[in-house]
Amino acid sequence: MLQEWLGRPHVAQWWQPTPTLKEVQEEFGPLTVPGARDQAYIASADGRDIGYIQSYVVKDSGGGWWPDEQDPGARGIDQFLANADQLGRGLGTELIRAFLERLFADVSVSRVQTDPAPDNLRAIRCYEKSGFRRVREVDTPDGCALLMACDRSR
């Protein structure tokens, strides 16, 4: 299911390259292991799977990601909605707000950040409506991104 979602045009546009089934199994599964640095979930609403959301510890995340981060309480998130017909209806904002509430329930989490492509205006608006602020453009292993952050004090 996740591999099929990643291949959908509205997702693949921002999550490139689309992984093979083996790559999805290696990178994304099992989705959630208690106590792991990375946590991933299939989001659902009204009994239907609607998307994917993940969090990770930013400090020491490796792979060239965030080498200067020193805050052990910083978390990164990524997400997408599975169905193009659900875009622009506030569902992504609801998903992110609920996930922020879950993350900030852990008192050790100080900040949540994300890094959409600077031209992914739909995602940027969604993150802003969810409480994120624009920080700056950054170079990442995936190219130029807009670093956005939401602090516990939001």
CSV table of C-alpha atoms in Angstrom, one decimal:
chain,number,residue,atom,x,y,z
A,1,MET,CA,0.0,0.0,0.0
A,2,LEU,CA,2.7,2.5,1.0
A,3,GLN,CA,4.7,1.8,-2.2
A,4,GLU,CA,1.6,2.4,-4.3
A,5,TRP,CA,0.9,5.6,-2.5
A,6,LEU,CA,4.5,6.8,-3.0
A,7,GLY,CA,4.0,6.3,-6.7
A,8,ARG,CA,0.9,8.4,-7.0
A,9,PRO,CA,1.7,11.6,-9.0
A,10,HIS,CA,0.7,14.1,-6.2
A,11,VAL,CA,3.1,12.2,-3.8
A,12,ALA,CA,5.8,11.2,-6.2
A,13,GLN,CA,6.2,14.9,-7.2
A,14,TRP,CA,7.7,15.6,-3.8
A,15,TRP,CA,9.0,12.1,-2.7
A,16,GLN,CA,11.6,11.2,-5.4
A,17,PRO,CA,12.7,8.8,-6.5
A,18,THR,CA,9.7,6.5,-6.0
A,19,PRO,CA,11.1,3.5,-4.1
A,20,THR,CA,10.8,-0.2,-5.1
A,21,LEU,CA,8.8,-2.5,-2.9
A,22,LYS,CA,12.1,-3.9,-1.4
A,23,GLU,CA,13.3,-0.3,-0.7
A,24,VAL,CA,9.9,0.5,1.0
A,25,GLN,CA,10.2,-2.6,3.1
A,26,GLU,CA,13.8,-1.7,4.1
A,27,GLU,CA,13.2,2.0,4.7
A,28,PHE,CA,9.7,2.1,6.1
A,29,GLY,CA,9.0,-1.2,7.8
A,30,PRO,CA,8.3,-2.1,10.4
A,31,LEU,CA,6.6,1.3,10.8
A,32,THR,CA,6.8,1.8,14.5
A,33,VAL,CA,9.1,0.2,17.0
A,34,PRO,CA,8.7,1.5,20.6
A,35,GLY,CA,11.7,3.6,21.6
A,36,ALA,CA,13.2,3.8,18.1
A,37,ARG,CA,14.7,7.1,16.9
A,38,ASP,CA,12.3,7.1,13.9
A,39,GLN,CA,8.5,6.6,14.3
A,40,ALA,CA,6.2,6.1,11.4
A,41,TYR,CA,2.4,5.8,11.1
A,42,ILE,CA,-0.3,5.1,8.7
A,43,ALA,CA,-2.9,7.9,9.4
A,44,SER,CA,-6.5,7.0,9.3
A,45,ALA,CA,-9.8,8.9,9.5
A,46,ASP,CA,-13.3,7.4,9.7
A,47,GLY,CA,-11.8,3.9,9.6
A,48,ARG,CA,-10.0,4.5,6.3
A,49,ASP,CA,-6.2,4.8,5.7
A,50,ILE,CA,-5.6,8.4,4.5
A,51,GLY,CA,-1.9,8.9,4.6
A,52,TYR,CA,1.5,8.6,6.1
A,53,ILE,CA,3.4,10.6,8.8
A,54,GLN,CA,6.7,10.1,10.4
A,55,SER,CA,8.9,11.7,13.0
A,56,TYR,CA,12.6,11.3,13.7
A,57,VAL,CA,15.2,12.6,16.2
A,58,VAL,CA,17.0,15.4,14.3
A,59,LYS,CA,20.3,15.3,16.2
A,60,ASP,CA,22.7,12.7,14.7
A,61,SER,CA,20.1,11.6,12.1
A,62,GLY,CA,22.9,10.8,9.7
A,63,GLY,CA,23.1,10.7,6.0
A,64,GLY,CA,24.1,14.3,5.7
A,65,TRP,CA,20.9,15.5,7.4
A,66,TRP,CA,21.1,18.3,10.0
A,67,PRO,CA,24.8,17.9,10.9
A,68,ASP,CA,24.9,21.0,13.0
A,69,GLU,CA,21.8,20.2,15.1
A,70,GLN,CA,22.8,19.9,18.8
A,71,ASP,CA,19.3,19.9,20.5
A,72,PRO,CA,18.4,16.3,21.5
A,73,GLY,CA,14.7,17.4,21.8
A,74,ALA,CA,14.3,18.4,18.2
A,75,ARG,CA,12.2,16.2,16.0
A,76,GLY,CA,11.7,16.2,12.3
A,77,ILE,CA,8.5,15.2,10.5
A,78,ASP,CA,7.4,14.3,7.0
A,79,GLN,CA,3.9,13.4,5.8
A,80,PHE,CA,1.6,13.0,2.9
A,81,LEU,CA,-2.0,12.4,2.1
A,82,ALA,CA,-2.6,9.3,0.1
A,83,ASN,CA,-5.5,10.6,-2.1
A,84,ALA,CA,-5.2,13.6,-4.3
A,85,ASP,CA,-9.0,14.3,-3.9
A,86,GLN,CA,-8.4,15.0,-0.2
A,87,LEU,CA,-5.9,17.8,-0.8
A,88,GLY,CA,-6.9,21.4,0.0
A,89,ARG,CA,-9.6,20.3,2.4
A,90,GLY,CA,-7.8,20.9,5.7
A,91,LEU,CA,-7.2,17.2,6.3
A,92,GLY,CA,-3.4,17.6,6.2
A,93,THR,CA,-3.6,20.4,8.7
A,94,GLU,CA,-5.7,18.3,11.1
A,95,LEU,CA,-3.2,15.4,10.7
A,96,ILE,CA,-0.2,17.6,11.5
A,97,ARG,CA,-1.9,19.3,14.4
A,98,ALA,CA,-2.8,16.0,15.9
A,99,PHE,CA,0.7,14.7,15.4
A,100,LEU,CA,2.2,17.8,17.0
A,101,GLU,CA,0.0,17.3,20.0
A,102,ARG,CA,1.3,13.7,20.2
A,103,LEU,CA,4.9,14.7,19.8
A,104,PHE,CA,4.7,17.6,22.4
A,105,ALA,CA,3.1,15.3,24.9
A,106,ASP,CA,6.6,14.0,25.4
A,107,VAL,CA,8.2,16.6,27.6
A,108,SER,CA,11.6,16.0,26.1
A,109,VAL,CA,10.5,17.3,22.7
A,110,SER,CA,11.4,20.9,22.4
A,111,ARG,CA,10.9,21.7,18.7
A,112,VAL,CA,9.4,20.0,15.6
A,113,GLN,CA,10.8,20.9,12.2
A,114,THR,CA,10.1,20.0,8.6
A,115,ASP,CA,11.7,20.8,5.3
A,116,PRO,CA,9.3,21.1,2.3
A,117,ALA,CA,10.6,22.0,-1.1
A,118,PRO,CA,10.5,25.9,-1.4
A,119,ASP,CA,8.0,25.5,-4.3
A,120,ASN,CA,5.7,23.1,-2.5
A,121,LEU,CA,3.3,26.0,-1.6
A,122,ARG,CA,0.5,23.7,-0.6
A,123,ALA,CA,2.6,22.0,2.0
A,124,ILE,CA,4.1,25.3,3.2
A,125,ARG,CA,0.6,26.7,3.7
A,126,CYS,CA,-0.5,23.6,5.5
A,127,TYR,CA,2.5,23.7,7.9
A,128,GLU,CA,1.9,27.4,8.6
A,129,LYS,CA,-1.7,26.7,9.4
A,130,SER,CA,-0.5,24.0,11.8
A,131,GLY,CA,1.7,26.4,13.7
A,132,PHE,CA,5.0,26.2,11.9
A,133,ARG,CA,7.1,29.3,11.0
A,134,ARG,CA,9.5,29.7,8.1
A,135,VAL,CA,13.1,29.7,9.3
A,136,ARG,CA,15.3,29.8,6.2
A,137,GLU,CA,16.2,27.9,3.0
A,138,VAL,CA,18.7,25.2,3.6
A,139,ASP,CA,20.7,22.7,1.4
A,140,THR,CA,19.8,19.1,2.2
A,141,PRO,CA,20.8,15.7,0.7
A,142,ASP,CA,17.6,16.0,-1.3
A,143,GLY,CA,18.4,19.6,-2.5
A,144,CYS,CA,17.1,23.0,-1.5
A,145,ALA,CA,14.4,23.0,1.2
A,146,LEU,CA,12.6,25.5,3.3
A,147,LEU,CA,13.3,24.7,7.0
A,148,MET,CA,10.2,25.3,9.1
A,149,ALA,CA,9.9,25.0,12.8
A,150,CYS,CA,7.2,24.7,15.5
A,151,ASP,CA,8.4,25.3,19.0
A,152,ARG,CA,6.8,23.8,22.1
A,153,SER,CA,5.6,27.3,23.1
A,154,ARG,CA,3.2,27.4,20.1
